[in-house]
Coordinates of N, CA, C and O in Angstrom, one line a residue:
M1 N 2.7 -5.2 -12.9 CA 3.8 -4.5 -12.4 C 3.3 -3.8 -11.1 O 2.3 -3.3 -11.1
K2 N 4.2 -4.0 -10.0 CA 3.9 -3.4 -8.8 C 4.2 -2.0 -8.9 O 5.1 -1.6 -9.5
E3 N 3.2 -1.1 -8.2 CA 3.6 0.3 -8.1 C 3.8 0.7 -6.6 O 2.9 0.2 -5.8
I4 N 4.6 1.7 -6.4 CA 4.9 2.1 -5.1 C 4.5 3.6 -5.1 O 5.0 4.3 -6.0
A5 N 3.9 4.2 -4.1 CA 3.3 5.5 -3.9 C 4.5 6.3 -3.2 O 4.9 5.7 -2.2
V6 N 4.9 7.3 -3.7 CA 5.9 8.1 -2.9 C 5.3 9.5 -2.6 O 4.9 10.2 -3.6
Q7 N 5.2 10.0 -1.5 CA 4.7 11.2 -1.0 C 5.7 12.4 -1.5 O 6.8 12.2 -1.2
L8 N 5.2 13.5 -2.1 CA 5.8 14.6 -2.6 C 6.4 15.5 -1.3 O 5.5 15.5 -0.3
E9 N 7.5 15.8 -1.0 CA 8.1 16.6 0.0 C 8.7 17.8 -0.4 O 9.2 18.0 -1.5
N10 N 8.5 18.8 0.6 CA 9.3 20.1 0.1 C 10.7 20.0 0.4 O 11.0 19.5 1.5
L11 N 11.5 20.6 -0.5 CA 13.0 20.5 -0.4 C 13.4 20.8 0.9 O 14.4 20.2 1.5
M12 N 13.2 22.1 1.3 CA 13.7 22.7 2.5 C 13.2 22.0 3.7 O 13.9 22.1 4.8
D13 N 12.3 21.2 3.7 CA 11.8 20.4 4.9 C 12.3 18.9 5.0 O 12.1 18.3 6.0
A14 N 12.9 18.5 3.9 CA 13.2 17.1 3.8 C 14.7 16.9 4.4 O 15.6 17.7 4.2
D15 N 15.1 15.8 5.1 CA 16.3 15.3 5.4 C 16.9 14.5 4.3 O 16.3 13.3 4.1
L16 N 17.6 14.9 3.5 CA 18.3 14.1 2.3 C 19.7 13.7 2.3 O 20.2 13.6 1.3
T17 N 20.2 13.8 3.5 CA 21.7 13.5 3.7 C 22.0 12.3 2.8 O 23.3 12.4 2.2
A18 N 21.4 11.2 2.8 CA 21.7 10.0 2.1 C 21.6 10.2 0.5 O 22.2 9.5 -0.1
Y19 N 20.8 11.1 0.1 CA 20.5 11.3 -1.4 C 21.4 12.5 -1.9 O 21.8 12.2 -3.1
G20 N 21.6 13.4 -1.2 CA 22.3 14.8 -1.7 C 22.3 15.8 -0.8 O 22.0 15.8 0.3
Q21 N 22.5 17.0 -1.2 CA 22.7 18.1 -0.6 C 21.7 19.3 -1.0 O 21.5 19.5 -2.2
V22 N 21.0 19.7 -0.1 CA 19.9 20.7 -0.4 C 20.6 22.0 -0.8 O 21.6 22.4 -0.1
V23 N 20.2 22.5 -1.8 CA 20.7 23.9 -2.3 C 19.6 24.8 -2.4 O 18.6 24.7 -3.2
G24 N 19.7 25.9 -1.6 CA 18.7 27.0 -1.5 C 18.6 27.7 -0.2 O 19.3 27.2 0.7
K25 N 18.1 28.8 -0.3 CA 18.1 29.7 0.9 C 16.8 29.3 1.8 O 15.8 29.2 1.2
T26 N 16.9 29.3 3.0 CA 15.7 29.3 3.9 C 14.9 30.6 4.0 O 15.7 31.8 3.9
S27 N 13.7 30.6 4.2 CA 13.0 31.9 4.3 C 13.6 32.6 5.5 O 13.8 32.1 6.6
G28 N 13.7 33.9 5.2 CA 14.4 34.7 6.3 C 15.8 34.7 6.4 O 16.4 35.5 7.3
Q29 N 16.4 34.0 5.5 CA 17.9 33.8 5.7 C 18.4 35.1 5.3 O 18.3 35.6 4.2
T30 N 19.4 35.6 6.0 CA 20.1 36.9 5.7 C 21.1 36.8 4.5 O 21.8 35.8 4.5
P31 N 21.0 37.8 3.6 CA 22.0 37.6 2.5 C 23.5 37.7 3.1 O 23.8 38.2 4.0
D32 N 24.4 36.9 2.3 CA 25.9 37.0 2.7 C 26.5 38.4 2.3 O 27.5 38.6 2.8
S33 N 25.9 39.0 1.1 CA 26.4 40.2 0.6 C 25.4 40.9 0.0 O 24.4 40.2 -0.4
S34 N 25.4 42.2 -0.1 CA 24.4 42.9 -0.8 C 25.0 44.2 -1.3 O 26.1 44.8 -0.9
G35 N 24.3 44.9 -2.3 CA 24.7 46.2 -2.7 C 23.4 46.8 -3.3 O 22.2 46.4 -3.0
D36 N 23.5 48.0 -4.0 CA 22.4 48.7 -4.4 C 21.6 47.9 -5.5 O 22.2 47.7 -6.6
G37 N 20.5 47.4 -5.2 CA 19.5 46.7 -6.1 C 19.9 45.2 -6.2 O 19.5 44.4 -7.1
W38 N 20.8 44.6 -5.3 CA 21.1 43.2 -5.5 C 21.3 42.6 -3.9 O 21.8 43.3 -3.2
R39 N 21.0 41.4 -3.8 CA 21.3 40.6 -2.6 C 21.7 39.1 -3.0 O 21.4 38.6 -4.0
C40 N 22.7 38.7 -2.3 CA 23.5 37.4 -2.7 C 23.7 36.5 -1.5 O 23.9 36.9 -0.4
W41 N 23.3 35.4 -1.8 CA 23.4 34.2 -0.9 C 24.5 33.3 -1.4 O 24.1 32.7 -2.4
F42 N 25.6 33.2 -0.9 CA 26.7 32.5 -1.3 C 27.6 31.9 -0.3 O 27.9 32.8 0.6
P43 N 28.0 30.7 -0.4 CA 27.7 29.7 -1.1 C 26.6 28.9 -0.6 O 26.4 28.8 0.6
L44 N 25.7 28.3 -1.4 CA 24.5 27.6 -1.0 C 24.8 26.1 -1.1 O 24.1 25.3 -0.6
G45 N 26.0 25.8 -1.7 CA 26.2 24.4 -1.7 C 27.6 24.3 -2.7 O 28.0 25.2 -3.2
S46 N 28.3 23.1 -2.5 CA 29.4 23.0 -3.5 C 29.4 21.6 -4.1 O 29.0 20.6 -3.5
L47 N 29.9 21.5 -5.3 CA 30.1 20.3 -6.0 C 31.5 19.9 -5.8 O 32.5 20.8 -5.9
E48 N 31.8 18.7 -5.4 CA 33.2 18.3 -5.4 C 33.8 17.5 -6.5 O 33.7 16.2 -6.5
M49 N 34.2 18.1 -7.4 CA 34.6 17.6 -8.8 C 35.9 18.3 -9.2 O 35.9 19.4 -9.3
G50 N 36.9 17.4 -9.5 CA 38.0 18.0 -10.1 C 38.1 18.0 -11.5 O 39.2 17.6 -12.2
K51 N 36.9 18.0 -12.3 CA 36.7 17.8 -13.7 C 36.0 18.9 -14.3 O 35.5 19.9 -13.7
E52 N 36.1 19.0 -15.7 CA 35.3 19.8 -16.4 C 33.8 19.7 -16.2 O 33.3 18.6 -16.0
L53 N 33.1 20.8 -16.0 CA 31.6 20.7 -15.7 C 30.8 21.1 -16.9 O 31.2 21.9 -17.6
Q54 N 29.9 20.4 -17.2 CA 28.8 20.6 -18.4 C 27.5 21.2 -17.7 O 27.1 20.6 -16.7
L55 N 27.0 22.1 -18.4 CA 25.8 22.6 -18.1 C 24.8 22.0 -19.0 O 24.8 22.1 -20.2
G56 N 23.5 21.9 -18.5 CA 22.3 21.4 -19.3 C 21.0 22.1 -19.1 O 20.9 22.5 -17.8
L57 N 20.1 22.0 -19.9 CA 18.7 22.5 -19.7 C 17.8 21.6 -20.2 O 17.9 20.9 -21.2
V58 N 16.7 21.4 -19.4 CA 15.7 20.4 -19.7 C 14.3 21.0 -19.8 O 13.9 21.7 -18.9
L59 N 13.7 20.8 -20.8 CA 12.2 21.1 -20.9 C 11.3 19.7 -20.5 O 11.5 18.9 -21.1
A60 N 10.9 19.9 -19.2 CA 10.2 18.8 -18.6 C 8.6 18.7 -18.9 O 8.0 19.6 -18.5
D61 N 8.2 17.7 -19.7 CA 6.7 17.7 -20.1 C 6.1 16.3 -19.8 O 5.2 16.0 -20.5
L62 N 6.5 15.7 -18.8 CA 6.0 14.5 -18.4 C 4.6 14.5 -17.9 O 4.2 15.6 -17.0
H63 N 3.6 13.8 -18.5 CA 2.3 14.1 -18.2 C 1.6 13.3 -17.1 O 0.5 13.4 -16.7
E64 N 2.4 12.3 -16.6 CA 1.8 11.4 -15.5 C 3.0 11.1 -14.6 O 4.2 10.8 -15.0
P65 N 2.8 11.3 -13.1 CA 3.8 11.2 -12.4 C 4.2 9.7 -12.0 O 4.2 9.4 -10.8
L66 N 4.4 8.9 -13.2 CA 4.8 7.6 -12.9 C 6.3 7.3 -13.5 O 6.5 7.5 -14.5
I67 N 7.2 6.8 -12.6 CA 8.6 6.6 -12.9 C 8.8 5.2 -12.9 O 8.6 4.5 -12.0
G68 N 9.4 4.7 -14.0 CA 9.7 3.4 -14.3 C 11.1 3.2 -14.3 O 11.7 2.1 -14.3
K69 N 11.9 4.1 -14.8 CA 13.3 4.0 -14.9 C 14.1 5.2 -14.3 O 13.6 6.2 -14.2
V70 N 15.3 4.9 -14.0 CA 16.3 5.8 -13.4 C 17.7 5.6 -13.9 O 18.0 4.7 -14.4
E71 N 18.5 6.6 -13.6 CA 19.8 6.5 -13.9 C 20.7 6.8 -12.7 O 20.1 7.6 -11.6
A72 N 22.1 6.6 -12.5 CA 23.1 7.1 -11.6 C 24.2 7.3 -12.2 O 24.6 6.8 -13.3
H73 N 25.0 8.1 -11.6 CA 26.4 8.4 -12.1 C 27.2 7.9 -10.9 O 27.4 8.7 -9.9
P74 N 28.0 6.8 -11.0 CA 28.8 6.3 -10.0 C 29.7 7.1 -9.3 O 30.0 7.0 -8.2
T75 N 30.4 8.1 -10.2 CA 31.5 8.7 -9.7 C 31.3 10.3 -9.6 O 32.2 11.0 -9.4
R76 N 30.1 10.7 -10.2 CA 29.8 12.2 -10.3 C 28.5 12.5 -9.5 O 27.5 11.9 -9.5
Q77 N 28.7 13.8 -8.9 CA 27.6 14.4 -8.3 C 26.7 15.0 -9.5 O 27.4 15.5 -10.5
E78 N 25.5 15.5 -9.3 CA 24.7 16.2 -10.3 C 23.8 17.3 -9.5 O 23.1 16.9 -8.7
L79 N 24.1 18.4 -10.0 CA 23.1 19.7 -9.4 C 21.9 19.7 -10.3 O 22.1 19.9 -11.6
V80 N 20.7 19.8 -9.7 CA 19.7 19.8 -10.6 C 18.7 21.1 -9.9 O 18.7 21.1 -8.6
Y81 N 18.4 22.0 -10.6 CA 17.7 23.2 -10.0 C 16.7 23.7 -10.9 O 16.6 23.6 -12.2
A82 N 15.5 24.1 -10.2 CA 14.3 24.6 -10.8 C 14.6 26.1 -11.3 O 15.3 26.9 -10.7
M83 N 14.1 26.3 -12.4 CA 14.3 27.5 -13.2 C 13.0 28.5 -13.1 O 12.8 29.5 -12.5
D84 N 12.0 28.2 -13.9 CA 10.8 29.0 -14.2 C 9.6 28.6 -13.5 O 8.6 29.3 -13.3
A85 N 9.6 27.2 -12.9 CA 8.3 26.7 -12.2 C 8.8 25.6 -11.3 O 10.0 25.0 -11.4
P86 N 8.0 25.3 -10.4 CA 8.3 24.0 -9.6 C 8.5 22.8 -10.3 O 7.6 22.6 -11.1
V87 N 9.6 22.0 -9.9 CA 9.8 20.7 -10.6 C 9.8 19.6 -9.5 O 10.2 19.9 -8.2
V88 N 9.7 18.4 -9.8 CA 9.6 17.2 -8.9 C 10.8 16.3 -9.2 O 11.0 15.9 -10.4
Q89 N 11.7 16.1 -8.3 CA 12.9 15.4 -8.7 C 12.8 14.0 -7.8 O 12.7 14.0 -6.5
V90 N 12.9 12.9 -8.5 CA 12.7 11.6 -7.7 C 14.1 11.0 -7.6 O 14.8 11.0 -8.5
V91 N 14.6 10.6 -6.4 CA 15.8 10.1 -6.0 C 15.6 8.6 -5.5 O 14.5 8.4 -4.8
A92 N 16.5 7.8 -5.6 CA 16.4 6.5 -5.0 C 17.8 5.9 -4.7 O 18.8 6.4 -5.3
L93 N 17.9 5.1 -3.6 CA 19.1 4.4 -3.5 C 19.2 3.1 -4.1 O 18.3 2.5 -4.5
S94 N 20.7 2.6 -4.1 CA 20.8 1.3 -4.6 C 20.1 0.3 -3.8 O 20.1 0.3 -2.8
A95 N 19.7 -0.9 -4.7 CA 19.1 -2.1 -3.9 C 20.2 -2.6 -3.1 O 21.4 -2.5 -3.5
E96 N 19.8 -3.4 -2.1 CA 20.8 -3.8 -1.0 C 21.8 -4.9 -1.8 O 23.0 -5.0 -1.4
R97 N 21.3 -5.6 -2.7 CA 22.1 -6.7 -3.3 C 22.9 -6.2 -4.5 O 23.7 -7.0 -4.9
T98 N 22.8 -5.0 -4.8 CA 23.5 -4.6 -6.0 C 23.6 -3.1 -6.2 O 22.7 -2.3 -5.7
D99 N 24.7 -2.5 -6.6 CA 24.8 -1.2 -6.9 C 24.4 -0.7 -8.4 O 24.4 0.3 -8.8
S100 N 24.0 -1.8 -9.1 CA 23.6 -1.6 -10.6 C 22.2 -1.5 -10.8 O 21.7 -1.6 -11.9
A101 N 21.4 -1.3 -9.7 CA 20.0 -1.0 -9.8 C 19.5 -0.2 -8.8 O 20.1 -0.3 -7.5
A102 N 18.3 0.5 -8.9 CA 17.7 1.2 -7.8 C 16.6 0.4 -7.0 O 15.9 -0.3 -7.7
D103 N 16.6 0.8 -5.8 CA 15.5 0.1 -4.9 C 14.2 1.0 -4.9 O 14.4 2.2 -4.3
A104 N 13.2 0.7 -5.5 CA 12.0 1.5 -5.5 C 11.6 1.9 -4.2 O 10.9 3.0 -3.9
N105 N 11.6 0.9 -3.1 CA 11.3 1.3 -1.7 C 12.0 2.4 -1.1 O 11.5 2.8 0.0
T106 N 13.1 2.8 -1.6 CA 13.9 3.9 -0.9 C 13.6 5.2 -1.7 O 14.2 6.3 -1.5
A107 N 12.6 5.3 -2.8 CA 12.4 6.4 -3.5 C 11.9 7.5 -2.8 O 11.1 7.4 -1.7
R108 N 12.4 8.8 -2.9 CA 11.9 10.0 -2.4 C 11.5 10.9 -3.6 O 12.1 11.0 -4.6
A109 N 10.4 11.7 -3.5 CA 10.0 12.7 -4.4 C 10.0 14.1 -3.8 O 9.5 14.4 -2.9
I110 N 10.9 14.8 -4.4 CA 11.4 16.2 -3.7 C 10.9 17.4 -4.7 O 11.2 17.4 -5.8
L111 N 10.2 18.3 -4.1 CA 9.6 19.5 -4.7 C 10.7 20.7 -4.7 O 11.1 21.0 -3.7
L112 N 11.1 21.0 -5.9 CA 12.1 22.1 -6.0 C 11.3 23.3 -6.6 O 10.9 23.3 -7.6
Q113 N 11.4 24.2 -5.8 CA 10.8 25.6 -6.2 C 11.9 26.5 -7.0 O 13.0 26.1 -6.9
P114 N 11.3 27.4 -7.8 CA 12.4 28.0 -8.7 C 13.5 28.8 -7.8 O 13.2 29.3 -6.6
G115 N 14.8 28.6 -8.1 CA 15.7 29.1 -7.2 C 16.3 28.1 -6.2 O 17.2 28.2 -5.5
E116 N 15.7 26.9 -6.2 CA 16.1 25.7 -5.2 C 16.8 24.7 -6.0 O 16.4 24.5 -7.2
G117 N 17.6 23.9 -5.5 CA 18.2 22.7 -6.3 C 18.7 21.8 -5.3 O 18.7 21.8 -4.1
L118 N 19.1 20.7 -5.8 CA 19.5 19.4 -5.0 C 20.8 19.0 -5.7 O 20.9 18.7 -7.0
I119 N 22.0 18.7 -5.0 CA 23.1 18.2 -5.5 C 23.0 16.7 -5.1 O 23.1 16.3 -4.0
I120 N 22.8 15.8 -6.2 CA 22.6 14.6 -6.0 C 23.8 13.9 -5.7 O 24.9 14.0 -6.5
N121 N 24.0 13.1 -4.7 CA 25.1 12.4 -4.4 C 25.6 11.4 -5.6 O 24.7 10.8 -6.3
A122 N 26.9 11.2 -5.8 CA 27.4 10.2 -6.6 C 26.9 8.9 -6.3 O 26.7 8.5 -5.3
G123 N 26.4 8.1 -7.3 CA 25.7 6.8 -7.1 C 24.2 6.8 -6.7 O 23.7 5.7 -6.7
V124 N 23.7 8.0 -6.4 CA 22.2 7.8 -6.1 C 21.5 7.9 -7.4 O 21.8 8.6 -8.3
W125 N 20.5 7.1 -7.5 CA 19.6 6.9 -8.8 C 18.6 8.1 -8.8 O 18.1 8.7 -7.7
H126 N 18.3 8.5 -10.1 CA 17.4 9.6 -10.2 C 16.6 9.5 -11.6 O 17.3 9.2 -12.5
A127 N 15.5 10.0 -11.6 CA 14.7 10.2 -12.8 C 14.9 11.5 -13.3 O 15.3 12.5 -12.6
P128 N 14.7 11.8 -14.6 CA 14.5 13.3 -15.0 C 13.4 13.9 -14.2 O 12.4 13.2 -13.8
A129 N 13.6 15.2 -13.7 CA 12.7 16.0 -12.9 C 11.5 16.1 -13.9 O 11.5 16.1 -15.3
F130 N 10.3 16.5 -13.4 CA 9.1 16.9 -14.3 C 8.4 17.9 -13.5 O 8.7 18.2 -12.3
H131 N 7.6 18.6 -14.3 CA 6.8 19.8 -13.8 C 5.9 19.4 -12.5 O 5.4 18.3 -12.5
A132 N 5.7 20.3 -11.6 CA 4.9 19.9 -10.5 C 3.4 20.2 -10.9 O 2.4 19.4 -10.4
D133 N 3.1 21.3 -11.5 CA 1.7 21.6 -11.6 C 1.2 22.2 -13.0 O 0.2 22.7 -13.3
L134 N 2.2 22.2 -14.1 CA 2.0 22.9 -15.3 C 2.1 21.7 -16.4 O 2.4 20.7 -16.1
D135 N 1.9 22.2 -17.7 CA 2.2 21.3 -18.8 C 3.6 21.0 -19.0 O 4.0 20.0 -19.5
A136 N 4.4 22.0 -18.7 CA 5.8 21.8 -18.8 C 6.7 22.8 -17.9 O 6.1 23.8 -17.5
A137 N 7.9 22.5 -17.7 CA 8.7 23.5 -16.9 C 10.1 23.3 -17.2 O 10.4 22.3 -18.0
Q138 N 11.1 24.3 -17.0 CA 12.3 24.1 -17.4 C 13.2 24.0 -16.2 O 12.9 24.6 -15.0
Y139 N 14.2 23.1 -16.2 CA 15.2 23.0 -15.1 C 16.6 23.0 -15.7 O 16.7 22.4 -16.8
G140 N 17.4 23.3 -14.9 CA 18.9 23.0 -15.3 C 19.5 22.1 -14.6 O 19.1 21.6 -13.5
F141 N 20.8 21.6 -15.1 CA 21.7 20.7 -14.4 C 23.1 20.9 -14.7 O 23.4 21.6 -15.7
I142 N 23.9 20.6 -13.7 CA 25.3 20.6 -14.0 C 26.0 19.4 -13.5 O 25.6 18.8 -12.5
L143 N 26.8 18.7 -14.4 CA 27.2 17.5 -14.3 C 28.7 17.4 -14.9 O 28.9 18.0 -15.8
A144 N 29.7 16.7 -14.3 CA 30.9 16.5 -14.8 C 31.0 15.7 -15.9 O 30.2 14.9 -16.2
V145 N 31.9 16.0 -16.8 CA 32.3 14.9 -18.0 C 32.4 13.7 -17.5 O 33.1 13.4 -16.4
P146 N 31.8 12.5 -18.0 CA 31.8 11.2 -17.6 C 33.5 10.6 -17.6 O 34.2 11.1 -18.7
D147 N 33.7 9.9 -16.8 CA 34.9 9.2 -16.7 C 34.9 8.1 -17.7 O 34.0 7.2 -17.4
P148 N 35.7 7.9 -18.8 CA 35.6 6.7 -19.7 C 35.8 5.4 -19.1 O 35.4 4.5 -19.7
A149 N 36.5 5.4 -18.1 CA 36.8 4.1 -17.4 C 35.6 3.6 -16.5 O 35.8 2.5 -15.9
V150 N 34.6 4.4 -16.3 CA 33.6 4.0 -15.5 C 32.2 3.8 -16.2 O 31.9 4.5 -17.1
D151 N 31.8 2.6 -16.0 CA 30.5 2.1 -16.6 C 29.2 2.8 -16.2 O 29.1 2.5 -15.1
E152 N 28.5 3.5 -16.9 CA 27.3 4.2 -16.5 C 26.3 3.4 -17.3 O 26.4 3.3 -18.5
L153 N 25.2 2.9 -16.7 CA 24.2 2.2 -17.3 C 23.1 3.0 -18.2 O 22.3 2.3 -18.8
G154 N 23.1 4.2 -17.8 CA 21.7 5.0 -18.5 C 20.4 4.7 -17.8 O 20.6 4.2 -16.7
M155 N 19.5 5.0 -18.4 CA 18.1 4.8 -17.8 C 17.7 3.3 -17.7 O 17.7 2.6 -18.7
I156 N 17.6 2.8 -16.5 CA 17.2 1.4 -16.4 C 16.1 1.3 -15.3 O 15.8 2.0 -14.6
P157 N 15.4 0.1 -15.5 CA 14.3 -0.2 -14.5 C 14.7 -0.2 -13.3 O 15.8 -0.8 -12.9
F158 N 13.7 -0.1 -12.1 CA 14.1 -0.3 -10.7 C 14.5 -1.9 -10.7 O 14.0 -2.7 -11.4
S159 N 15.2 -2.2 -9.5 CA 15.7 -3.5 -9.4 C 14.6 -4.5 -9.3 O 14.8 -5.6 -9.7
D160 N 13.5 -4.2 -8.7 CA 12.4 -5.3 -8.5 C 11.2 -5.1 -9.5 O 10.2 -5.6 -9.4
G161 N 11.4 -4.3 -10.5 CA 10.4 -4.2 -11.6 C 9.3 -3.3 -11.3 O 8.3 -3.1 -12.0
C162 N 9.4 -2.6 -10.1 CA 8.3 -1.6 -9.6 C 8.4 -0.4 -10.4 O 9.4 0.1 -11.1
S163 N 7.3 0.3 -10.4 CA 7.2 1.7 -10.7 C 6.9 2.7 -9.5 O 6.4 2.1 -8.6
V164 N 7.3 3.8 -9.5 CA 7.0 4.8 -8.4 C 6.0 5.8 -8.9 O 6.3 6.4 -9.9
R165 N 4.9 5.9 -8.3 CA 3.9 7.1 -8.5 C 4.1 8.1 -7.5 O 4.0 7.9 -6.3
V166 N 4.3 9.3 -7.9 CA 4.4 10.5 -7.1 C 3.1 11.1 -6.7 O 2.3 11.3 -7.7
T167 N 2.7 11.1 -5.5 CA 1.4 11.7 -5.1 C 1.7 13.0 -4.5 O 2.7 13.3 -3.8
G168 N 0.8 13.9 -4.5 CA 0.8 15.2 -4.1 C 0.7 15.2 -2.5 O 0.4 14.2 -1.7
Q169 N 1.3 16.3 -2.0 CA 1.2 16.5 -0.4 C -0.3 16.4 0.0 O -1.1 16.9 -0.4
G170 N -0.4 15.6 1.1 CA -1.6 15.4 1.7 C -2.6 14.5 0.9 O -3.5 13.9 1.5
D171 N -2.1 13.9 -0.2 CA -2.9 12.8 -0.9 C -2.6 11.5 -0.2 O -1.7 11.3 0.4
D172 N -3.5 10.6 -0.4 CA -3.4 9.1 0.1 C -3.3 8.3 -0.9 O -3.5 8.5 -2.2

């Protein structure tokens, strides 16, 4: 099986327009409102869904940064956000010849620090996030209820049978 290396990128430094919307405040960004003992940055992003939203929590304990399967939600965005530790979110675009599988050559590995998130565009392929440097990390997600008229394939291999190995920043 062919393996493709994907360099880890910091969320706030990455241009992810084709993949999704960055959610997080930049360093030095002034709060939108504040009070005694609190500061708020709002809104940091928005989900465009006219449906019921479901919240989820994932305990990520993948022990090798090798991704062989991904999923996509054709009509739904998904917000993934780091909670207690940094997590890595792998995203990929559809293969040119089909929307029913991901192209490993378009894969990106995005580092989400606690308090940062990525709103993954509808139709963008993604793997479950995994911890960056620990044995395990928790992350949350928000996703609309699926449309029963839309076929979602679940976790499937990349279109060309490749796997994606995430390498750390500065690694070769």
